[in-house]
mmCIF file of the C-alpha atoms, coordinates in Angstrom:
data_MODEL
# 
_entry.id   MODEL 
# 
loop_
_atom_site.group_PDB 
_atom_site.id 
_atom_site.type_symbol 
_atom_site.label_atom_id 
_atom_site.label_alt_id 
_atom_site.label_comp_id 
_atom_site.label_asym_id 
_atom_site.label_entity_id 
_atom_site.label_seq_id 
_atom_site.pdbx_PDB_ins_code 
_atom_site.Cartn_x 
_atom_site.Cartn_y 
_atom_site.Cartn_z 
_atom_site.occupancy 
_atom_site.B_iso_or_equiv 
_atom_site.pdbx_formal_charge 
_atom_site.auth_seq_id 
_atom_site.auth_comp_id 
_atom_site.auth_asym_id 
_atom_site.auth_atom_id 
_atom_site.pdbx_PDB_model_num 
ATOM 1  C CA . MET A 1 1  ? -0.061 5.360  -44.373 1.00 0.00 ? 1  MET A CA 1 
ATOM 2  C CA . ASP A 1 2  ? -1.304 8.448  -42.563 1.00 0.00 ? 2  ASP A CA 1 
ATOM 3  C CA . ARG A 1 3  ? -0.509 8.061  -38.890 1.00 0.00 ? 3  ARG A CA 1 
ATOM 4  C CA . GLY A 1 4  ? -2.143 11.414 -38.403 1.00 0.00 ? 4  GLY A CA 1 
ATOM 5  C CA . HIS A 1 5  ? -5.582 9.868  -38.676 1.00 0.00 ? 5  HIS A CA 1 
ATOM 6  C CA . GLY A 1 6  ? -7.679 8.714  -35.765 1.00 0.00 ? 6  GLY A CA 1 
ATOM 7  C CA . GLU A 1 7  ? -7.437 4.939  -36.114 1.00 0.00 ? 7  GLU A CA 1 
ATOM 8  C CA . GLU A 1 8  ? -3.681 4.881  -36.572 1.00 0.00 ? 8  GLU A CA 1 
ATOM 9  C CA . VAL A 1 9  ? -3.067 7.364  -33.766 1.00 0.00 ? 9  VAL A CA 1 
ATOM 10 C CA . THR A 1 10 ? -4.828 5.048  -31.319 1.00 0.00 ? 10 THR A CA 1 
ATOM 11 C CA . GLN A 1 11 ? -1.705 2.938  -30.902 1.00 0.00 ? 11 GLN A CA 1 
ATOM 12 C CA . HIS A 1 12 ? 0.621  5.932  -31.025 1.00 0.00 ? 12 HIS A CA 1 
ATOM 13 C CA . ASN A 1 13 ? -1.593 8.092  -28.833 1.00 0.00 ? 13 ASN A CA 1 
ATOM 14 C CA . GLN A 1 14 ? 0.199  7.002  -25.667 1.00 0.00 ? 14 GLN A CA 1 
ATOM 15 C CA . LYS A 1 15 ? 3.498  8.346  -26.998 1.00 0.00 ? 15 LYS A CA 1 
ATOM 16 C CA . SER A 1 16 ? 2.169  10.961 -29.425 1.00 0.00 ? 16 SER A CA 1 
ATOM 17 C CA . PRO A 1 17 ? -0.787 13.371 -29.201 1.00 0.00 ? 17 PRO A CA 1 
ATOM 18 C CA . MET A 1 18 ? -3.816 13.080 -31.462 1.00 0.00 ? 18 MET A CA 1 
ATOM 19 C CA . HIS A 1 19 ? -3.053 14.401 -34.939 1.00 0.00 ? 19 HIS A CA 1 
ATOM 20 C CA . THR A 1 20 ? -6.608 14.169 -36.227 1.00 0.00 ? 20 THR A CA 1 
# 
């Protein structure tokens, strides 16, 4: 699971910046 992608970062984007 790559939480650095765009779809996964959507839920983590409020606590973590976009890692796209």
